[in-house]
mmCIF file of C-alpha atoms in Angstrom:
data_model
loop_
_atom_site.group_PDB
_atom_site.id
_atom_site.type_symbol
_atom_site.label_atom_id
_atom_site.label_comp_id
_atom_site.label_asym_id
_atom_site.label_seq_id
_atom_site.Cartn_x
_atom_site.Cartn_y
_atom_site.Cartn_z
ATOM 1 C CA MET A 230 -12.275 -8.759 -6.832
ATOM 2 C CA ARG A 231 -11.427 -4.937 -7.286
ATOM 3 C CA GLU A 232 -10.385 -3.233 -9.983
ATOM 4 C CA GLU A 233 -8.361 0.148 -9.967
ATOM 5 C CA SER A 234 -9.472 2.949 -11.956
ATOM 6 C CA ALA A 235 -7.055 5.263 -13.996
ATOM 7 C CA ALA A 236 -6.322 8.693 -12.022
ATOM 8 C CA MET A 237 -3.912 11.513 -12.376
ATOM 9 C CA MET A 238 -1.442 11.911 -9.244
ATOM 10 C CA PRO A 239 -0.524 14.642 -8.328
ATOM 11 C CA ALA A 240 2.776 16.662 -10.220
ATOM 12 C CA ARG A 241 4.895 16.693 -6.941
ATOM 13 C CA PRO A 242 8.264 14.972 -6.119
ATOM 14 C CA MET A 243 7.884 11.315 -4.430
ATOM 15 C CA ALA A 244 11.152 10.642 -3.009
ATOM 16 C CA GLY A 245 12.597 7.908 -1.066
ATOM 17 C CA PRO A 246 16.103 6.066 -0.347
ATOM 18 C CA PRO A 247 17.462 5.865 -4.186
ATOM 19 C CA SER A 248 16.942 2.457 -5.928
ATOM 20 C CA PRO A 249 18.793 1.283 -8.954
ATOM 21 C CA SER A 250 17.818 2.144 -12.739
ATOM 22 C CA ALA A 251 19.001 -0.197 -14.022
ATOM 23 C CA PRO A 252 16.152 -1.878 -16.304
ATOM 24 C CA ALA A 253 13.401 -4.869 -14.455
ATOM 25 C CA LEU A 254 12.852 -6.462 -17.038
ATOM 26 C CA PRO A 255 15.192 -9.700 -18.243
ATOM 27 C CA ASP A 256 14.773 -11.484 -21.150
ATOM 28 C CA ALA A 257 14.382 -14.571 -20.009
ATOM 29 C CA GLY A 258 13.181 -16.828 -23.176
ATOM 30 C CA ARG A 259 10.829 -13.518 -23.993
ATOM 31 C CA PRO A 260 10.683 -10.779 -26.160
ATOM 32 C CA PRO A 261 12.841 -8.146 -24.743
ATOM 33 C CA VAL A 262 10.645 -5.505 -23.387
ATOM 34 C CA VAL A 263 11.934 -2.038 -25.029
ATOM 35 C CA GLY A 264 14.293 0.090 -22.538
ATOM 36 C CA TYR A 265 14.345 3.785 -21.072
ATOM 37 C CA ARG A 266 14.129 6.045 -24.142
ATOM 38 C CA PRO A 267 15.927 9.449 -23.168
ATOM 39 C CA GLY A 268 13.644 12.472 -24.520
ATOM 40 C CA ARG A 269 10.996 10.370 -25.280
ATOM 41 C CA ARG A 270 7.729 9.550 -23.793
ATOM 42 C CA ASN A 271 8.025 6.523 -21.991
ATOM 43 C CA THR A 272 5.461 4.408 -20.099
ATOM 44 C CA TYR A 273 6.768 3.549 -16.684
ATOM 45 C CA ALA A 274 5.015 0.035 -14.374
ATOM 46 C CA ALA A 275 5.204 -0.133 -10.648
ATOM 47 C CA LEU A 276 4.670 -3.210 -8.907
ATOM 48 C CA ASP A 277 4.546 -3.852 -5.540
ATOM 49 C CA LEU A 278 4.421 -7.336 -4.335
ATOM 50 C CA GLY A 279 2.828 -7.958 -0.724
ATOM 51 C CA THR A 280 2.338 -10.661 2.108
ATOM 52 C CA ASN A 281 -1.710 -10.787 0.597
ATOM 53 C CA ASN A 282 -1.346 -9.439 -2.670
ATOM 54 C CA CYS A 283 0.542 -8.845 -6.067
ATOM 55 C CA ARG A 284 -0.635 -5.052 -7.617
ATOM 56 C CA LEU A 285 1.147 -3.599 -10.461
ATOM 57 C CA LEU A 286 0.351 -0.318 -11.807
ATOM 58 C CA ILE A 287 1.119 1.052 -15.857
ATOM 59 C CA ALA A 288 1.475 4.802 -16.303
ATOM 60 C CA GLU A 289 2.497 7.780 -18.376
ATOM 61 C CA PRO A 290 3.646 11.259 -17.107
ATOM 62 C CA ALA A 291 1.283 13.905 -17.543
ATOM 63 C CA SER A 292 1.273 17.472 -16.605
ATOM 64 C CA HIS A 293 0.092 16.972 -13.389
ATOM 65 C CA GLY A 294 1.682 13.888 -12.524
ATOM 66 C CA PHE A 295 0.252 10.561 -14.214
ATOM 67 C CA ARG A 296 -1.641 9.188 -15.950
ATOM 68 C CA VAL A 297 -3.135 5.064 -15.275
ATOM 69 C CA VAL A 298 -2.925 3.506 -18.420
ATOM 70 C CA ASP A 299 -3.687 0.072 -17.161
ATOM 71 C CA ALA A 300 -3.807 -1.933 -13.660
ATOM 72 C CA PHE A 301 -3.995 -5.167 -12.032
ATOM 73 C CA SER A 302 -4.849 -6.450 -8.587
ATOM 74 C CA ARG A 303 -4.835 -10.028 -7.138
ATOM 75 C CA ILE A 304 -4.539 -11.637 -4.014
ATOM 76 C CA VAL A 305 -1.964 -14.079 -3.927
ATOM 77 C CA ARG A 306 -1.169 -14.751 0.023
ATOM 78 C CA LEU A 307 2.234 -15.044 -0.763
ATOM 79 C CA GLY A 308 2.496 -15.334 3.174
ATOM 80 C CA GLU A 309 0.428 -17.846 4.539
ATOM 81 C CA GLY A 310 1.590 -19.309 6.864
ATOM 82 C CA LEU A 311 4.369 -17.705 8.303
ATOM 83 C CA GLY A 312 3.016 -16.980 11.056
ATOM 84 C CA THR A 313 3.671 -20.674 12.000
ATOM 85 C CA SER A 314 6.316 -21.496 9.654
ATOM 86 C CA ASP A 315 9.726 -19.611 8.025
ATOM 87 C CA ARG A 316 8.902 -20.580 4.770
ATOM 88 C CA LEU A 317 6.617 -19.776 1.661
ATOM 89 C CA SER A 318 4.985 -22.455 0.934
ATOM 90 C CA GLU A 319 4.520 -24.179 -2.868
ATOM 91 C CA ALA A 320 0.962 -23.634 -3.497
ATOM 92 C CA ALA A 321 1.648 -19.450 -3.075
ATOM 93 C CA VAL A 322 4.694 -19.870 -4.719
ATOM 94 C CA GLU A 323 2.905 -21.208 -7.687
ATOM 95 C CA ARG A 324 -0.878 -18.914 -6.948
ATOM 96 C CA THR A 325 2.216 -15.533 -7.673
ATOM 97 C CA LEU A 326 3.905 -16.516 -10.069
ATOM 98 C CA GLU A 327 0.745 -17.120 -11.643
ATOM 99 C CA ALA A 328 -0.014 -12.990 -11.080
ATOM 100 C CA LEU A 329 3.296 -12.224 -11.941
ATOM 101 C CA ARG A 330 3.206 -13.874 -15.401
ATOM 102 C CA VAL A 331 -0.095 -12.130 -15.793
ATOM 103 C CA CYS A 332 2.147 -8.645 -15.203
ATOM 104 C CA ARG A 333 4.586 -9.673 -16.870
ATOM 105 C CA ALA A 334 2.197 -10.050 -20.423
ATOM 106 C CA LYS A 335 0.961 -6.061 -19.313
ATOM 107 C CA MET A 336 4.552 -4.756 -19.382
ATOM 108 C CA GLU A 337 5.513 -6.161 -22.356
ATOM 109 C CA SER A 338 1.619 -5.373 -24.097
ATOM 110 C CA ARG A 339 1.923 -1.665 -22.596
ATOM 111 C CA GLY A 340 5.973 -1.377 -24.224
ATOM 112 C CA VAL A 341 6.803 -0.705 -20.392
ATOM 113 C CA ALA A 342 10.196 1.290 -20.776
ATOM 114 C CA ARG A 343 10.556 1.358 -17.340
ATOM 115 C CA ALA A 344 9.887 -0.357 -13.584
ATOM 116 C CA LYS A 345 10.427 -1.048 -10.224
ATOM 117 C CA ILE A 346 9.258 -4.395 -9.039
ATOM 118 C CA ILE A 347 8.915 -4.691 -4.675
ATOM 119 C CA ALA A 348 8.792 -7.248 -2.557
ATOM 120 C CA THR A 349 8.255 -6.791 1.689
ATOM 121 C CA GLU A 350 7.853 -8.291 4.613
ATOM 122 C CA ALA A 351 6.670 -12.320 3.233
ATOM 123 C CA CYS A 352 10.100 -12.179 1.128
ATOM 124 C CA ARG A 353 12.350 -10.317 3.708
ATOM 125 C CA LEU A 354 10.766 -13.160 6.758
ATOM 126 C CA ALA A 355 10.799 -16.566 4.635
ATOM 127 C CA VAL A 356 14.039 -17.953 5.320
ATOM 128 C CA ASN A 357 13.648 -19.130 0.803
ATOM 129 C CA GLY A 358 12.916 -15.813 -0.339
ATOM 130 C CA ALA A 359 15.906 -15.683 -1.417
ATOM 131 C CA ASP A 360 15.551 -17.989 -3.357
ATOM 132 C CA PHE A 361 11.290 -17.195 -4.935
ATOM 133 C CA VAL A 362 13.365 -14.491 -6.203
ATOM 134 C CA THR A 363 15.961 -16.195 -8.369
ATOM 135 C CA ARG A 364 12.332 -18.244 -10.262
ATOM 136 C CA VAL A 365 10.637 -15.394 -10.484
ATOM 137 C CA ARG A 366 13.544 -13.964 -12.667
ATOM 138 C CA ASP A 367 14.226 -17.035 -13.959
ATOM 139 C CA GLU A 368 10.448 -18.821 -14.553
ATOM 140 C CA VAL A 369 8.667 -14.997 -15.486
ATOM 141 C CA GLY A 370 11.306 -12.519 -16.095
ATOM 142 C CA LEU A 371 11.410 -10.411 -13.960
ATOM 143 C CA ASP A 372 14.518 -8.447 -11.385
ATOM 144 C CA LEU A 373 11.822 -8.763 -7.723
ATOM 145 C CA GLU A 374 13.876 -6.621 -5.543
ATOM 146 C CA ILE A 375 13.191 -7.258 -1.607
ATOM 147 C CA VAL A 376 13.613 -3.520 0.076
ATOM 148 C CA ASP A 377 14.248 -2.882 3.587
ATOM 149 C CA ARG A 378 11.465 -1.635 6.412
ATOM 150 C CA GLN A 379 12.425 1.843 5.992
ATOM 151 C CA THR A 380 12.164 2.091 2.085
ATOM 152 C CA GLU A 381 8.851 0.886 2.279
ATOM 153 C CA ALA A 382 7.553 3.293 5.041
ATOM 154 C CA TYR A 383 9.222 5.838 2.941
ATOM 155 C CA LEU A 384 7.778 4.685 0.018
ATOM 156 C CA ALA A 385 4.346 4.568 2.032
ATOM 157 C CA VAL A 386 5.041 8.379 2.936
ATOM 158 C CA THR A 387 5.485 9.206 -0.513
ATOM 159 C CA GLY A 388 3.044 7.249 -2.006
ATOM 160 C CA CYS A 389 0.312 8.887 -0.017
ATOM 161 C CA ALA A 390 1.661 12.330 1.626
ATOM 162 C CA ALA A 391 -0.537 14.903 -1.484
ATOM 163 C CA LEU A 392 -3.752 13.288 0.739
ATOM 164 C CA ALA A 393 -2.430 15.379 3.817
ATOM 165 C CA ASP A 394 -4.109 18.078 5.385
ATOM 166 C CA PRO A 395 -1.957 21.272 3.505
ATOM 167 C CA TYR A 396 -2.319 22.503 6.791
ATOM 168 C CA SER A 397 -2.039 20.369 9.106
ATOM 169 C CA GLU A 398 0.784 20.640 11.316
ATOM 170 C CA SER A 399 0.989 16.952 12.278
ATOM 171 C CA VAL A 400 0.536 13.995 10.362
ATOM 172 C CA VAL A 401 0.524 10.098 11.565
ATOM 173 C CA ILE A 402 0.672 7.963 8.288
ATOM 174 C CA PHE A 403 0.177 4.527 8.411
ATOM 175 C CA ASP A 404 0.242 1.118 5.411
ATOM 176 C CA ILE A 405 -1.562 -1.521 7.168
ATOM 177 C CA GLY A 406 -0.163 -4.185 4.967
ATOM 178 C CA GLY A 407 -0.437 -8.561 5.253
ATOM 179 C CA GLY A 408 2.674 -9.218 7.198
ATOM 180 C CA SER A 409 3.934 -5.406 8.343
ATOM 181 C CA THR A 410 2.344 -2.262 9.329
ATOM 182 C CA GLU A 411 4.599 0.634 8.501
ATOM 183 C CA ILE A 412 4.129 3.931 10.744
ATOM 184 C CA ALA A 413 4.745 7.655 10.248
ATOM 185 C CA TRP A 414 4.946 10.899 12.423
ATOM 186 C CA LEU A 415 4.600 13.615 9.904
ATOM 187 C CA ASP A 416 6.321 17.088 11.672
ATOM 188 C CA GLY A 417 5.604 20.444 11.129
ATOM 189 C CA ALA A 418 3.138 22.075 8.306
ATOM 190 C CA ALA A 419 4.832 21.151 4.499
ATOM 191 C CA THR A 420 5.956 24.230 2.792
ATOM 192 C CA ASN A 421 5.226 23.733 -0.573
ATOM 193 C CA PRO A 422 3.649 21.722 -2.110
ATOM 194 C CA SER A 423 6.522 20.564 -4.167
ATOM 195 C CA ALA A 424 8.564 19.715 -1.380
ATOM 196 C CA ASP A 425 9.486 16.429 -0.412
ATOM 197 C CA PRO A 426 7.138 15.239 2.524
ATOM 198 C CA THR A 427 10.121 12.304 3.438
ATOM 199 C CA LEU A 428 12.090 15.452 5.283
ATOM 200 C CA ARG A 429 8.787 15.618 7.919
ATOM 201 C CA ILE A 430 9.207 12.337 8.880
ATOM 202 C CA ARG A 431 9.776 12.834 12.690
ATOM 203 C CA ALA A 432 9.539 9.204 13.648
ATOM 204 C CA TRP A 433 8.858 6.148 12.116
ATOM 205 C CA ASP A 434 8.057 2.088 12.661
ATOM 206 C CA SER A 435 7.878 -1.038 11.604
ATOM 207 C CA LEU A 436 5.580 -3.736 13.344
ATOM 208 C CA PRO A 437 5.342 -7.319 12.649
ATOM 209 C CA VAL A 438 2.217 -7.932 11.655
ATOM 210 C CA GLY A 439 -0.448 -7.852 9.124
ATOM 211 C CA VAL A 440 -3.669 -8.760 8.696
ATOM 212 C CA VAL A 441 -2.300 -11.946 8.051
ATOM 213 C CA THR A 442 -0.181 -12.688 9.793
ATOM 214 C CA LEU A 443 -2.335 -11.627 12.757
ATOM 215 C CA ALA A 444 -5.281 -13.439 11.836
ATOM 216 C CA GLU A 445 -3.641 -16.409 11.776
ATOM 217 C CA ARG A 446 -3.020 -15.729 15.098
ATOM 218 C CA HIS A 447 -6.187 -15.167 16.220
ATOM 219 C CA GLY A 448 -8.890 -17.333 13.698
ATOM 220 C CA ALA A 449 -10.240 -15.482 10.945
ATOM 221 C CA ALA A 450 -13.764 -17.493 10.894
ATOM 222 C CA ASP A 451 -16.405 -16.573 14.081
ATOM 223 C CA VAL A 452 -13.942 -13.130 15.510
ATOM 224 C CA THR A 453 -15.987 -11.852 18.022
ATOM 225 C CA ARG A 454 -15.756 -9.012 20.554
ATOM 226 C CA LEU A 455 -13.350 -10.291 22.922
ATOM 227 C CA THR A 456 -11.081 -12.296 19.408
ATOM 228 C CA PHE A 457 -11.231 -8.613 18.191
ATOM 229 C CA GLU A 458 -9.745 -6.737 21.495
ATOM 230 C CA GLY A 459 -7.465 -8.761 22.029
ATOM 231 C CA MET A 460 -5.820 -8.332 18.757
ATOM 232 C CA VAL A 461 -5.722 -4.778 19.572
ATOM 233 C CA GLU A 462 -3.949 -5.143 22.389
ATOM 234 C CA GLU A 463 -1.507 -7.170 20.647
ATOM 235 C CA VAL A 464 -0.381 -4.411 17.956
ATOM 236 C CA ALA A 465 -0.996 -1.853 21.022
ATOM 237 C CA ASP A 466 2.090 -3.799 22.970
ATOM 238 C CA MET A 467 3.920 -3.564 19.210
ATOM 239 C CA LEU A 468 2.660 0.090 19.004
ATOM 240 C CA SER A 469 4.357 1.056 22.214
ATOM 241 C CA ARG A 470 7.493 2.293 21.468
ATOM 242 C CA PHE A 471 6.391 4.404 18.413
ATOM 243 C CA ALA A 472 3.890 5.565 20.322
ATOM 244 C CA ILE A 473 6.407 7.296 23.277
ATOM 245 C CA ARG A 474 8.813 8.422 20.902
ATOM 246 C CA ALA A 475 5.739 10.598 18.542
ATOM 247 C CA ALA A 476 3.563 11.126 21.258
ATOM 248 C CA PRO A 477 3.630 15.188 20.449
ATOM 249 C CA ALA A 478 1.909 14.232 17.239
ATOM 250 C CA ALA A 479 -2.048 14.716 18.712
ATOM 251 C CA ASN A 480 -1.293 18.052 20.370
ATOM 252 C CA ALA A 481 0.032 19.626 16.869
ATOM 253 C CA ARG A 482 -2.865 22.036 15.398
ATOM 254 C CA HIS A 483 -5.274 20.721 13.110
ATOM 255 C CA PHE A 484 -3.097 16.951 13.361
ATOM 256 C CA HIS A 485 -5.092 13.941 11.738
ATOM 257 C CA LEU A 486 -4.279 10.153 10.614
ATOM 258 C CA LEU A 487 -3.765 9.022 7.356
ATOM 259 C CA GLY A 488 -4.682 5.693 6.234
ATOM 260 C CA THR A 489 -3.295 3.495 3.238
ATOM 261 C CA SER A 490 -4.632 0.232 3.127
ATOM 262 C CA GLY A 491 -7.812 -2.176 2.387
ATOM 263 C CA THR A 492 -8.166 -1.827 5.601
ATOM 264 C CA VAL A 493 -9.251 1.610 5.677
ATOM 265 C CA THR A 494 -10.231 1.692 1.678
ATOM 266 C CA THR A 495 -12.543 -1.022 3.169
ATOM 267 C CA LEU A 496 -13.574 0.718 5.944
ATOM 268 C CA ALA A 497 -15.191 3.876 3.228
ATOM 269 C CA ALA A 498 -16.522 1.757 0.801
ATOM 270 C CA MET A 499 -19.016 0.642 3.208
ATOM 271 C CA HIS A 500 -19.657 4.156 5.625
ATOM 272 C CA LEU A 501 -20.251 5.430 2.184
ATOM 273 C CA ARG A 502 -22.721 1.936 1.619
ATOM 274 C CA LEU A 503 -21.188 2.119 -1.874
ATOM 275 C CA ALA A 504 -22.794 -1.427 -4.152
ATOM 276 C CA ARG A 505 -19.943 -1.976 -5.703
ATOM 277 C CA TYR A 506 -16.414 -0.236 -4.896
ATOM 278 C CA GLU A 507 -16.060 2.919 -6.091
ATOM 279 C CA ARG A 508 -12.235 4.441 -6.322
ATOM 280 C CA ARG A 509 -12.688 7.915 -7.470
ATOM 281 C CA ARG A 510 -15.335 8.227 -4.096
ATOM 282 C CA VAL A 511 -13.088 6.708 -1.418
ATOM 283 C CA ASP A 512 -9.227 8.017 -2.319
ATOM 284 C CA GLY A 513 -9.184 10.728 -0.459
ATOM 285 C CA LEU A 514 -12.305 10.962 2.173
ATOM 286 C CA TRP A 515 -12.481 12.081 5.306
ATOM 287 C CA MET A 516 -13.896 10.041 7.972
ATOM 288 C CA SER A 517 -14.464 11.203 11.053
ATOM 289 C CA ASP A 518 -13.363 9.164 13.595
ATOM 290 C CA GLY A 519 -17.651 8.189 15.457
ATOM 291 C CA GLU A 520 -17.825 7.427 11.207
ATOM 292 C CA VAL A 521 -14.721 5.008 11.356
ATOM 293 C CA SER A 522 -15.994 3.738 14.946
ATOM 294 C CA ASP A 523 -19.556 3.037 13.530
ATOM 295 C CA ALA A 524 -18.122 1.079 10.771
ATOM 296 C CA ILE A 525 -15.753 -1.267 12.755
ATOM 297 C CA ASP A 526 -19.042 -1.813 14.862
ATOM 298 C CA ASP A 527 -21.147 -2.740 11.806
ATOM 299 C CA LEU A 528 -18.433 -5.060 10.476
ATOM 300 C CA LEU A 529 -17.811 -6.598 13.866
ATOM 301 C CA ASP A 530 -21.533 -7.585 13.876
ATOM 302 C CA THR A 531 -21.708 -9.275 10.679
ATOM 303 C CA ARG A 532 -21.142 -13.167 10.279
ATOM 304 C CA LEU A 533 -17.741 -15.125 7.044
ATOM 305 C CA ASP A 534 -20.565 -15.592 4.473
ATOM 306 C CA GLN A 535 -22.189 -12.118 4.488
ATOM 307 C CA ARG A 536 -18.226 -10.080 4.511
ATOM 308 C CA ALA A 537 -17.854 -12.766 1.856
ATOM 309 C CA ASP A 538 -20.878 -11.604 -0.320
ATOM 310 C CA ASN A 539 -19.946 -7.879 0.553
ATOM 311 C CA PRO A 540 -18.526 -7.090 -2.832
ATOM 312 C CA CYS A 541 -16.385 -3.812 -1.477
ATOM 313 C CA ILE A 542 -15.113 -7.098 0.933
ATOM 314 C CA GLY A 543 -15.545 -10.163 -1.753
ATOM 315 C CA ARG A 544 -14.121 -13.508 -0.638
ATOM 316 C CA ASP A 545 -10.755 -13.579 -0.707
ATOM 317 C CA ARG A 546 -10.569 -10.781 1.823
ATOM 318 C CA ALA A 547 -13.211 -11.664 3.946
ATOM 319 C CA ASP A 548 -11.422 -13.209 6.577
ATOM 320 C CA LEU A 549 -8.589 -10.803 7.084
ATOM 321 C CA VAL A 550 -10.778 -7.175 7.108
ATOM 322 C CA LEU A 551 -11.409 -7.832 11.092
ATOM 323 C CA ALA A 552 -7.700 -7.784 11.564
ATOM 324 C CA GLY A 553 -6.564 -4.700 9.829
ATOM 325 C CA CYS A 554 -9.912 -2.771 11.926
ATOM 326 C CA ALA A 555 -7.663 -3.943 15.194
ATOM 327 C CA ILE A 556 -4.693 -2.426 14.110
ATOM 328 C CA LEU A 557 -6.602 0.140 13.346
ATOM 329 C CA GLU A 558 -8.058 0.831 16.594
ATOM 330 C CA ALA A 559 -4.499 0.464 18.109
ATOM 331 C CA ILE A 560 -3.059 3.170 16.216
ATOM 332 C CA ARG A 561 -6.756 5.066 16.741
ATOM 333 C CA ARG A 562 -6.203 4.592 21.078
ATOM 334 C CA ALA A 563 -2.469 6.003 20.454
ATOM 335 C CA PHE A 564 -3.663 8.779 18.264
ATOM 336 C CA PRO A 565 -6.860 10.555 19.057
ATOM 337 C CA SER A 566 -8.770 12.168 15.649
ATOM 338 C CA GLU A 567 -11.127 13.503 14.965
ATOM 339 C CA ARG A 568 -10.253 13.459 11.484
ATOM 340 C CA LEU A 569 -9.156 9.961 9.475
ATOM 341 C CA ARG A 570 -8.410 10.675 5.319
ATOM 342 C CA ILE A 571 -8.753 7.760 3.268
ATOM 343 C CA ALA A 572 -6.086 6.352 0.345
ATOM 344 C CA ASP A 573 -6.552 4.153 -2.262
ATOM 345 C CA ARG A 574 -3.162 5.091 -3.194
ATOM 346 C CA GLY A 575 1.261 4.559 -2.273
ATOM 347 C CA LEU A 576 4.309 1.856 -2.698
ATOM 348 C CA ARG A 577 3.581 2.159 -6.867
ATOM 349 C CA GLU A 578 2.456 5.523 -6.499
ATOM 350 C CA GLY A 579 5.358 6.512 -4.497
ATOM 351 C CA LEU A 580 8.051 3.731 -7.224
ATOM 352 C CA LEU A 581 6.045 5.091 -10.306
ATOM 353 C CA MET A 582 6.809 9.112 -9.071
ATOM 354 C CA ASN A 583 10.253 8.593 -7.495
ATOM 355 C CA MET A 584 11.600 6.602 -11.526
ATOM 356 C CA MET A 585 10.109 9.715 -13.534
ATOM 357 C CA ARG A 586 11.704 12.583 -11.474
ATOM 358 C CA GLU A 587 14.897 10.331 -11.708
ATOM 359 C CA ASP A 588 14.026 10.479 -15.409
ATOM 360 C CA GLY A 589 13.196 14.260 -15.494
ATOM 361 C CA VAL A 590 10.486 13.601 -17.227
ATOM 362 C CA TRP A 591 8.628 16.909 -16.197
ATOM 363 C CA ARG A 592 12.113 18.872 -16.321
ATOM 364 C CA ARG A 593 11.771 18.675 -20.698
ATOM 365 C CA GLY A 594 9.155 20.639 -22.944
ATOM 366 C CA GLY A 595 5.512 19.287 -22.577
ATOM 367 C CA TYR A 596 5.558 18.275 -19.134
ATOM 368 C CA ARG A 597 6.217 21.133 -16.718
#
């Protein structure tokens, strides 16, 4: 499974809808995690529990954003079966609780002062989502917040907007998740590197489709080109309302797409023909329209076992990557662009920057 390497993030303010700043690590019978200490160098944690993945970043403030000191990523498939049921299964819950225990241990060992822990589409949809949150608090000792779709869309923007071409007067940013896909149109050029990118959002949407739900509906083992087209058409229908609102986007100067998800990073890795995944080579990569098409075509020509053997895909994601490509293809057809920029960053990075901004870490000595 892919582990994330330490990276320096740009020191730009990242804003989203306000969130509670109370410590997110209750005791739950374990030694308490140290609380936030004003005026001291603190360690922060951001955890994004999605429909498919559980991802954690732990970081310390630095002069140009923050320095990642630890990371964790595990495919848990919390939303497995939600396409045919309205409940989180016990097996999925147990897998997820185990991953969250690992995250809790990492936060404790790193002396995390402040954490933000969010859940997205699977918990929003499931009738037992609130019960799951209670179990996480009681059994793991983490305060999990189920965020709404707008918050998720804004965090996706704040997490990767620094990669947008500064000369572009229009950008469509998207995040292909396990259970939903967030998409936003940023209108107008960035005024300066520290400007809040969410102020440029002209339109946004959260599509009720992700790699897990789409793969479950259409089958994931043997994806033919006909099956693939069926997935693209389904997503295109869901995207149509946003595509109408954001239609002027593609006509602006230097327009481009900016994507963050396992789908786009996998395509980037395949394009680079990496023997193993390398975040530093993928994050920020520009791909032409033809290069994206070639990478998708190459994937469509592979069997499930071949995708599973590819170290940049892996057995846990082999049955999902083509569903992600179908979502990407629907977006590309709605917003034709000669360029796609790849982001291996997103919600967690936005959460970290928001917490550090709220605490004023760059206003104190040493971080100016």
